Amino acid sequence: MTPAEQSRQAAEFCRLAPVVPVLVIDDIAHARPLAEALVKGGLPALEVTLRTPAALDAIRAMAEVPGGVVGAGTLLTPADVKAAKAAGARFGVSPGATERLLDACAEHDLPLLPGAATASEIMALLEKGYTVQKFFPAEQAGGAAYLKSIGSPIPQVSFCPTGGISLKLAPEYLGLKNILCVGGSWVAPKDAMARGDWAAITTLAAEAAALSR
């Protein structure tokens, strides 16, 4: 899968809703009800970060939820890419980009949202054919003001910014021409997951899904 093909598919996933939940799952028992709650609230694209031992099993469980499109985040190595694809991930997200990681996504046909934080990184990925990228860490790297500025000299690239974004900050990003969606963890708070309060998470998801872009 070429970078251009990856970006086309990534754009389709990003356009499903204004927010892609960024999920850290410690308990596999939470995976399916969490996915069901988020999809019910209108957020079908789900990023499960590979930061916990339960992550790959969570992707397997969530991939079976009707209406959900599950991806793997925090991809760092070719082994991560292979494991994520085998678990059922339909897209991948990385905090940055290395040649080995990009090659692995091409080899395993996994659409990637490669991470970039500077103009040079964005340009290097664009040169390879990636027209859809993750901007990370969004708030710490300059926020919506930076992305608005980068949109003038590099209008070919669209972004999913992630990192420090909240419900309050999201509209500022979503109002920009070069933003497809934002990534955020606020829609799946750990305390709500611990309580099994899936109704509360559905409410948060619906609130996020209603954001205009």
PDB file of C-alpha atoms in Angstrom:
ATOM      1  CA  MET A   1       0.000   0.000   0.000  1.00  0.00           C
ATOM      2  CA  THR A   2       1.516   3.300  -1.088  1.00  0.00           C
ATOM      3  CA  PRO A   3       1.629   6.357   1.177  1.00  0.00           C
ATOM      4  CA  ALA A   4      -0.939   8.067  -1.065  1.00  0.00           C
ATOM      5  CA  GLU A   5      -3.300   5.112  -0.725  1.00  0.00           C
ATOM      6  CA  GLN A   6      -2.753   5.082   3.029  1.00  0.00           C
ATOM      7  CA  SER A   7      -3.621   8.765   3.255  1.00  0.00           C
ATOM      8  CA  ARG A   8      -6.777   8.332   1.187  1.00  0.00           C
ATOM      9  CA  GLN A   9      -8.023   5.628   3.527  1.00  0.00           C
ATOM     10  CA  ALA A  10      -6.903   7.524   6.624  1.00  0.00           C
ATOM     11  CA  ALA A  11      -8.875  10.543   5.427  1.00  0.00           C
ATOM     12  CA  GLU A  12     -12.003   8.395   5.122  1.00  0.00           C
ATOM     13  CA  PHE A  13     -11.646   7.235   8.714  1.00  0.00           C
ATOM     14  CA  CYS A  14     -10.930  10.767   9.945  1.00  0.00           C
ATOM     15  CA  ARG A  15     -14.071  12.084   8.277  1.00  0.00           C
ATOM     16  CA  LEU A  16     -16.335   9.613  10.094  1.00  0.00           C
ATOM     17  CA  ALA A  17     -16.636  11.976  13.085  1.00  0.00           C
ATOM     18  CA  PRO A  18     -15.027  15.184  14.367  1.00  0.00           C
ATOM     19  CA  VAL A  19     -13.289  13.332  17.210  1.00  0.00           C
ATOM     20  CA  VAL A  20     -11.275  10.119  17.291  1.00  0.00           C
ATOM     21  CA  PRO A  21     -11.154   8.771  20.853  1.00  0.00           C
ATOM     22  CA  VAL A  22      -7.614   8.009  22.025  1.00  0.00           C
ATOM     23  CA  LEU A  23      -7.991   5.029  24.331  1.00  0.00           C
ATOM     24  CA  VAL A  24      -5.708   3.529  26.973  1.00  0.00           C
ATOM     25  CA  ILE A  25      -7.253   0.217  28.017  1.00  0.00           C
ATOM     26  CA  ASP A  26      -5.924  -1.648  31.046  1.00  0.00           C
ATOM     27  CA  ASP A  27      -8.772  -4.116  31.514  1.00  0.00           C
ATOM     28  CA  ILE A  28      -9.801  -6.250  28.540  1.00  0.00           C
ATOM     29  CA  ALA A  29     -13.289  -6.527  30.038  1.00  0.00           C
ATOM     30  CA  HIS A  30     -13.770  -2.835  29.279  1.00  0.00           C
ATOM     31  CA  ALA A  31     -12.976  -3.123  25.573  1.00  0.00           C
ATOM     32  CA  ARG A  32     -16.263  -4.180  24.016  1.00  0.00           C
ATOM     33  CA  PRO A  33     -18.646  -2.124  26.186  1.00  0.00           C
ATOM     34  CA  LEU A  34     -16.394   0.907  25.723  1.00  0.00           C
ATOM     35  CA  ALA A  35     -16.453   0.529  21.944  1.00  0.00           C
ATOM     36  CA  GLU A  36     -20.219   0.032  21.990  1.00  0.00           C
ATOM     37  CA  ALA A  37     -20.701   3.160  24.105  1.00  0.00           C
ATOM     38  CA  LEU A  38     -18.523   5.317  21.845  1.00  0.00           C
ATOM     39  CA  VAL A  39     -20.082   4.038  18.617  1.00  0.00           C
ATOM     40  CA  LYS A  40     -23.565   4.552  20.079  1.00  0.00           C
ATOM     41  CA  GLY A  41     -22.603   8.142  20.863  1.00  0.00           C
ATOM     42  CA  GLY A  42     -21.519   8.761  17.276  1.00  0.00           C
ATOM     43  CA  LEU A  43     -17.756   8.193  17.381  1.00  0.00           C
ATOM     44  CA  PRO A  44     -17.022   5.123  15.207  1.00  0.00           C
ATOM     45  CA  ALA A  45     -13.276   5.589  14.617  1.00  0.00           C
ATOM     46  CA  LEU A  46     -11.391   4.399  17.708  1.00  0.00           C
ATOM     47  CA  GLU A  47      -7.664   4.556  18.422  1.00  0.00           C
ATOM     48  CA  VAL A  48      -6.450   1.979  20.931  1.00  0.00           C
ATOM     49  CA  THR A  49      -2.960   2.909  22.068  1.00  0.00           C
ATOM     50  CA  LEU A  50      -0.419   0.116  22.380  1.00  0.00           C
ATOM     51  CA  ARG A  51       0.611   1.256  25.836  1.00  0.00           C
ATOM     52  CA  THR A  52      -0.796  -1.580  27.929  1.00  0.00           C
ATOM     53  CA  PRO A  53      -0.562  -5.381  27.919  1.00  0.00           C
ATOM     54  CA  ALA A  54      -4.294  -5.521  27.160  1.00  0.00           C
ATOM     55  CA  ALA A  55      -4.119  -3.334  24.041  1.00  0.00           C
ATOM     56  CA  LEU A  56      -3.932  -5.992  21.327  1.00  0.00           C
ATOM     57  CA  ASP A  57      -6.667  -8.100  22.905  1.00  0.00           C
ATOM     58  CA  ALA A  58      -8.742  -4.923  23.225  1.00  0.00           C
ATOM     59  CA  ILE A  59      -8.346  -4.268  19.492  1.00  0.00           C
ATOM     60  CA  ARG A  60      -9.509  -7.828  18.759  1.00  0.00           C
ATOM     61  CA  ALA A  61     -12.605  -7.390  20.936  1.00  0.00           C
ATOM     62  CA  MET A  62     -13.463  -3.914  19.663  1.00  0.00           C
ATOM     63  CA  ALA A  63     -13.020  -4.924  16.031  1.00  0.00           C
ATOM     64  CA  GLU A  64     -16.098  -7.129  16.435  1.00  0.00           C
ATOM     65  CA  VAL A  65     -18.355  -4.230  17.456  1.00  0.00           C
ATOM     66  CA  PRO A  66     -20.770  -3.328  14.641  1.00  0.00           C
ATOM     67  CA  GLY A  67     -20.183   0.148  13.258  1.00  0.00           C
ATOM     68  CA  GLY A  68     -16.742   0.531  14.791  1.00  0.00           C
ATOM     69  CA  VAL A  69     -13.507   1.200  12.924  1.00  0.00           C
ATOM     70  CA  VAL A  70     -10.653   0.291  15.243  1.00  0.00           C
ATOM     71  CA  GLY A  71      -7.082   1.470  14.826  1.00  0.00           C
ATOM     72  CA  ALA A  72      -3.852   1.057  16.769  1.00  0.00           C
ATOM     73  CA  GLY A  73      -2.023   4.019  18.227  1.00  0.00           C
ATOM     74  CA  THR A  74       1.486   4.518  19.521  1.00  0.00           C
ATOM     75  CA  LEU A  75       2.980   2.392  16.741  1.00  0.00           C
ATOM     76  CA  LEU A  76       6.741   2.557  17.227  1.00  0.00           C
ATOM     77  CA  THR A  77       8.230  -0.475  15.499  1.00  0.00           C
ATOM     78  CA  PRO A  78       7.590  -2.824  12.573  1.00  0.00           C
ATOM     79  CA  ALA A  79       6.635  -5.469  15.138  1.00  0.00           C
ATOM     80  CA  ASP A  80       3.915  -3.140  16.437  1.00  0.00           C
ATOM     81  CA  VAL A  81       2.547  -2.744  12.919  1.00  0.00           C
ATOM     82  CA  LYS A  82       2.478  -6.493  12.269  1.00  0.00           C
ATOM     83  CA  ALA A  83       0.821  -7.234  15.615  1.00  0.00           C
ATOM     84  CA  ALA A  84      -1.756  -4.475  15.220  1.00  0.00           C
ATOM     85  CA  LYS A  85      -2.768  -5.638  11.755  1.00  0.00           C
ATOM     86  CA  ALA A  86      -3.033  -9.238  12.951  1.00  0.00           C
ATOM     87  CA  ALA A  87      -5.268  -8.109  15.835  1.00  0.00           C
ATOM     88  CA  GLY A  88      -7.702  -6.480  13.421  1.00  0.00           C
ATOM     89  CA  ALA A  89      -6.602  -2.847  13.365  1.00  0.00           C
ATOM     90  CA  ARG A  90      -7.836  -1.053  10.245  1.00  0.00           C
ATOM     91  CA  PHE A  91      -5.516   1.919  10.612  1.00  0.00           C
ATOM     92  CA  GLY A  92      -2.449   2.934  12.556  1.00  0.00           C
ATOM     93  CA  VAL A  93      -1.292   6.081  14.311  1.00  0.00           C
ATOM     94  CA  SER A  94       2.273   6.938  15.294  1.00  0.00           C
ATOM     95  CA  PRO A  95       3.720   9.782  17.388  1.00  0.00           C
ATOM     96  CA  GLY A  96       6.464  10.290  14.800  1.00  0.00           C
ATOM     97  CA  ALA A  97       7.742   8.553  11.692  1.00  0.00           C
ATOM     98  CA  THR A  98      10.786   6.424  10.919  1.00  0.00           C
ATOM     99  CA  GLU A  99      11.718   4.747   7.656  1.00  0.00           C
ATOM    100  CA  ARG A 100      11.315   1.272   9.165  1.00  0.00           C
ATOM    101  CA  LEU A 101       7.860   2.097  10.493  1.00  0.00           C
ATOM    102  CA  LEU A 102       6.706   3.567   7.178  1.00  0.00           C
ATOM    103  CA  ASP A 103       8.056   0.549   5.298  1.00  0.00           C
ATOM    104  CA  ALA A 104       6.231  -1.817   7.645  1.00  0.00           C
ATOM    105  CA  CYS A 105       2.892  -0.065   7.101  1.00  0.00           C
ATOM    106  CA  ALA A 106       3.408  -0.281   3.351  1.00  0.00           C
ATOM    107  CA  GLU A 107       4.293  -3.976   3.620  1.00  0.00           C
ATOM    108  CA  HIS A 108       1.337  -4.890   5.834  1.00  0.00           C
ATOM    109  CA  ASP A 109      -1.210  -2.666   4.045  1.00  0.00           C
ATOM    110  CA  LEU A 110      -2.006  -0.661   7.164  1.00  0.00           C
ATOM    111  CA  PRO A 111      -3.123   2.930   6.524  1.00  0.00           C
ATOM    112  CA  LEU A 112      -0.989   5.145   8.735  1.00  0.00           C
ATOM    113  CA  LEU A 113      -1.463   8.544  10.295  1.00  0.00           C
ATOM    114  CA  PRO A 114       2.225   9.358  10.728  1.00  0.00           C
ATOM    115  CA  GLY A 115       3.122  11.873  13.405  1.00  0.00           C
ATOM    116  CA  ALA A 116       4.811  15.192  12.657  1.00  0.00           C
ATOM    117  CA  ALA A 117       5.454  18.296  14.736  1.00  0.00           C
ATOM    118  CA  THR A 118       7.605  20.580  12.568  1.00  0.00           C
ATOM    119  CA  ALA A 119       7.458  22.014   9.065  1.00  0.00           C
ATOM    120  CA  SER A 120      10.422  19.866   8.027  1.00  0.00           C
ATOM    121  CA  GLU A 121       8.784  16.666   9.314  1.00  0.00           C
ATOM    122  CA  ILE A 122       5.521  17.561   7.581  1.00  0.00           C
ATOM    123  CA  MET A 123       7.363  18.292   4.323  1.00  0.00           C
ATOM    124  CA  ALA A 124       9.373  15.066   4.514  1.00  0.00           C
ATOM    125  CA  LEU A 125       6.200  13.006   4.893  1.00  0.00           C
ATOM    126  CA  LEU A 126       4.463  14.945   2.126  1.00  0.00           C
ATOM    127  CA  GLU A 127       7.419  14.239  -0.137  1.00  0.00           C
ATOM    128  CA  LYS A 128       6.781  10.520   0.406  1.00  0.00           C
ATOM    129  CA  GLY A 129       3.089  10.913  -0.405  1.00  0.00           C
ATOM    130  CA  TYR A 130       1.476  11.291   3.038  1.00  0.00           C
ATOM    131  CA  THR A 131      -1.120  14.037   2.644  1.00  0.00           C
ATOM    132  CA  VAL A 132      -2.910  13.139   5.888  1.00  0.00           C
ATOM    133  CA  GLN A 133      -0.824  13.309   9.054  1.00  0.00           C
ATOM    134  CA  LYS A 134      -1.095  13.361  12.814  1.00  0.00           C
ATOM    135  CA  PHE A 135       0.064  16.587  14.469  1.00  0.00           C
ATOM    136  CA  PHE A 136       1.526  15.619  17.831  1.00  0.00           C
ATOM    137  CA  PRO A 137       1.820  16.729  20.579  1.00  0.00           C
ATOM    138  CA  ALA A 138      -0.700  19.302  19.397  1.00  0.00           C
ATOM    139  CA  GLU A 139      -1.005  21.744  22.281  1.00  0.00           C
ATOM    140  CA  GLN A 140       2.656  21.505  23.253  1.00  0.00           C
ATOM    141  CA  ALA A 141       3.847  21.899  19.635  1.00  0.00           C
ATOM    142  CA  GLY A 142       1.998  25.122  18.907  1.00  0.00           C
ATOM    143  CA  GLY A 143      -1.671  24.257  18.889  1.00  0.00           C
ATOM    144  CA  ALA A 144      -4.301  25.516  16.497  1.00  0.00           C
ATOM    145  CA  ALA A 145      -2.373  28.718  15.817  1.00  0.00           C
ATOM    146  CA  TYR A 146       0.577  26.714  14.479  1.00  0.00           C
ATOM    147  CA  LEU A 147      -1.624  24.566  12.264  1.00  0.00           C
ATOM    148  CA  LYS A 148      -3.363  27.635  10.886  1.00  0.00           C
ATOM    149  CA  SER A 149       0.034  29.105  10.016  1.00  0.00           C
ATOM    150  CA  ILE A 150       1.357  25.894   8.444  1.00  0.00           C
ATOM    151  CA  GLY A 151      -1.758  25.662   6.278  1.00  0.00           C
ATOM    152  CA  SER A 152      -0.698  28.628   4.157  1.00  0.00           C
ATOM    153  CA  PRO A 153       2.677  27.328   2.889  1.00  0.00           C
ATOM    154  CA  ILE A 154       1.697  23.622   3.006  1.00  0.00           C
ATOM    155  CA  PRO A 155      -2.013  23.467   2.076  1.00  0.00           C
ATOM    156  CA  GLN A 156      -1.640  19.960   0.610  1.00  0.00           C
ATOM    157  CA  VAL A 157      -1.544  18.345   4.055  1.00  0.00           C
ATOM    158  CA  SER A 158      -4.547  17.721   6.305  1.00  0.00           C
ATOM    159  CA  PHE A 159      -4.178  16.822   9.957  1.00  0.00           C
ATOM    160  CA  CYS A 160      -5.606  14.966  12.905  1.00  0.00           C
ATOM    161  CA  PRO A 161      -4.069  16.860  15.851  1.00  0.00           C
ATOM    162  CA  THR A 162      -3.737  14.925  19.100  1.00  0.00           C
ATOM    163  CA  GLY A 163      -2.242  15.758  22.478  1.00  0.00           C
ATOM    164  CA  GLY A 164      -3.727  17.993  25.147  1.00  0.00           C
ATOM    165  CA  ILE A 165      -6.960  18.655  23.247  1.00  0.00           C
ATOM    166  CA  SER A 166     -10.178  18.949  25.241  1.00  0.00           C
ATOM    167  CA  LEU A 167     -13.830  19.531  24.421  1.00  0.00           C
ATOM    168  CA  LYS A 168     -13.232  23.240  25.047  1.00  0.00           C
ATOM    169  CA  LEU A 169     -10.211  23.427  22.728  1.00  0.00           C
ATOM    170  CA  ALA A 170     -11.497  21.154  19.959  1.00  0.00           C
ATOM    171  CA  PRO A 171     -13.636  23.760  18.117  1.00  0.00           C
ATOM    172  CA  GLU A 172     -10.602  25.991  17.581  1.00  0.00           C
ATOM    173  CA  TYR A 173      -8.910  23.161  15.688  1.00  0.00           C
ATOM    174  CA  LEU A 174     -11.998  21.930  13.870  1.00  0.00           C
ATOM    175  CA  GLY A 175     -12.609  25.401  12.474  1.00  0.00           C
ATOM    176  CA  LEU A 176      -9.395  25.234  10.427  1.00  0.00           C
ATOM    177  CA  LYS A 177      -9.434  24.229   6.753  1.00  0.00           C
ATOM    178  CA  ASN A 178      -6.573  21.757   7.137  1.00  0.00           C
ATOM    179  CA  ILE A 179      -8.110  19.785  10.022  1.00  0.00           C
ATOM    180  CA  LEU A 180     -10.083  16.590   9.341  1.00  0.00           C
ATOM    181  CA  CYS A 181     -10.714  15.681  12.978  1.00  0.00           C
ATOM    182  CA  VAL A 182      -9.049  15.804  16.379  1.00  0.00           C
ATOM    183  CA  GLY A 183      -7.908  13.027  18.679  1.00  0.00           C
ATOM    184  CA  GLY A 184      -8.843  13.159  22.328  1.00  0.00           C
ATOM    185  CA  SER A 185      -8.966  11.030  25.456  1.00  0.00           C
ATOM    186  CA  TRP A 186     -11.546  13.103  27.311  1.00  0.00           C
ATOM    187  CA  VAL A 187     -14.439  11.060  25.874  1.00  0.00           C
ATOM    188  CA  ALA A 188     -13.346   7.955  27.787  1.00  0.00           C
ATOM    189  CA  PRO A 189     -12.317   9.032  31.299  1.00  0.00           C
ATOM    190  CA  LYS A 190     -10.633   6.367  33.397  1.00  0.00           C
ATOM    191  CA  ASP A 191     -12.960   6.836  36.333  1.00  0.00           C
ATOM    192  CA  ALA A 192     -16.027   6.225  34.161  1.00  0.00           C
ATOM    193  CA  MET A 193     -14.438   3.085  32.721  1.00  0.00           C
ATOM    194  CA  ALA A 194     -13.541   1.855  36.196  1.00  0.00           C
ATOM    195  CA  ARG A 195     -17.172   2.297  37.289  1.00  0.00           C
ATOM    196  CA  GLY A 196     -18.508   0.703  34.125  1.00  0.00           C
ATOM    197  CA  ASP A 197     -20.496   3.869  33.500  1.00  0.00           C
ATOM    198  CA  TRP A 198     -20.920   3.343  29.776  1.00  0.00           C
ATOM    199  CA  ALA A 199     -23.940   5.651  29.625  1.00  0.00           C
ATOM    200  CA  ALA A 200     -21.752   8.548  30.757  1.00  0.00           C
ATOM    201  CA  ILE A 201     -19.232   7.742  28.031  1.00  0.00           C
ATOM    202  CA  THR A 202     -22.003   7.606  25.417  1.00  0.00           C
ATOM    203  CA  THR A 203     -23.090  11.070  26.567  1.00  0.00           C
ATOM    204  CA  LEU A 204     -19.542  12.409  26.228  1.00  0.00           C
ATOM    205  CA  ALA A 205     -19.244  10.807  22.798  1.00  0.00           C
ATOM    206  CA  ALA A 206     -22.494  12.370  21.618  1.00  0.00           C
ATOM    207  CA  GLU A 207     -21.305  15.766  22.824  1.00  0.00           C
ATOM    208  CA  ALA A 208     -18.067  15.336  20.876  1.00  0.00           C
ATOM    209  CA  ALA A 209     -19.850  14.018  17.783  1.00  0.00           C
ATOM    210  CA  ALA A 210     -22.000  17.141  17.709  1.00  0.00           C
ATOM    211  CA  LEU A 211     -18.989  19.436  17.286  1.00  0.00           C
ATOM    212  CA  SER A 212     -19.072  21.269  13.963  1.00  0.00           C
ATOM    213  CA  ARG A 213     -16.209  21.292  11.474  1.00  0.00           C
TER     214      ARG A 213
END
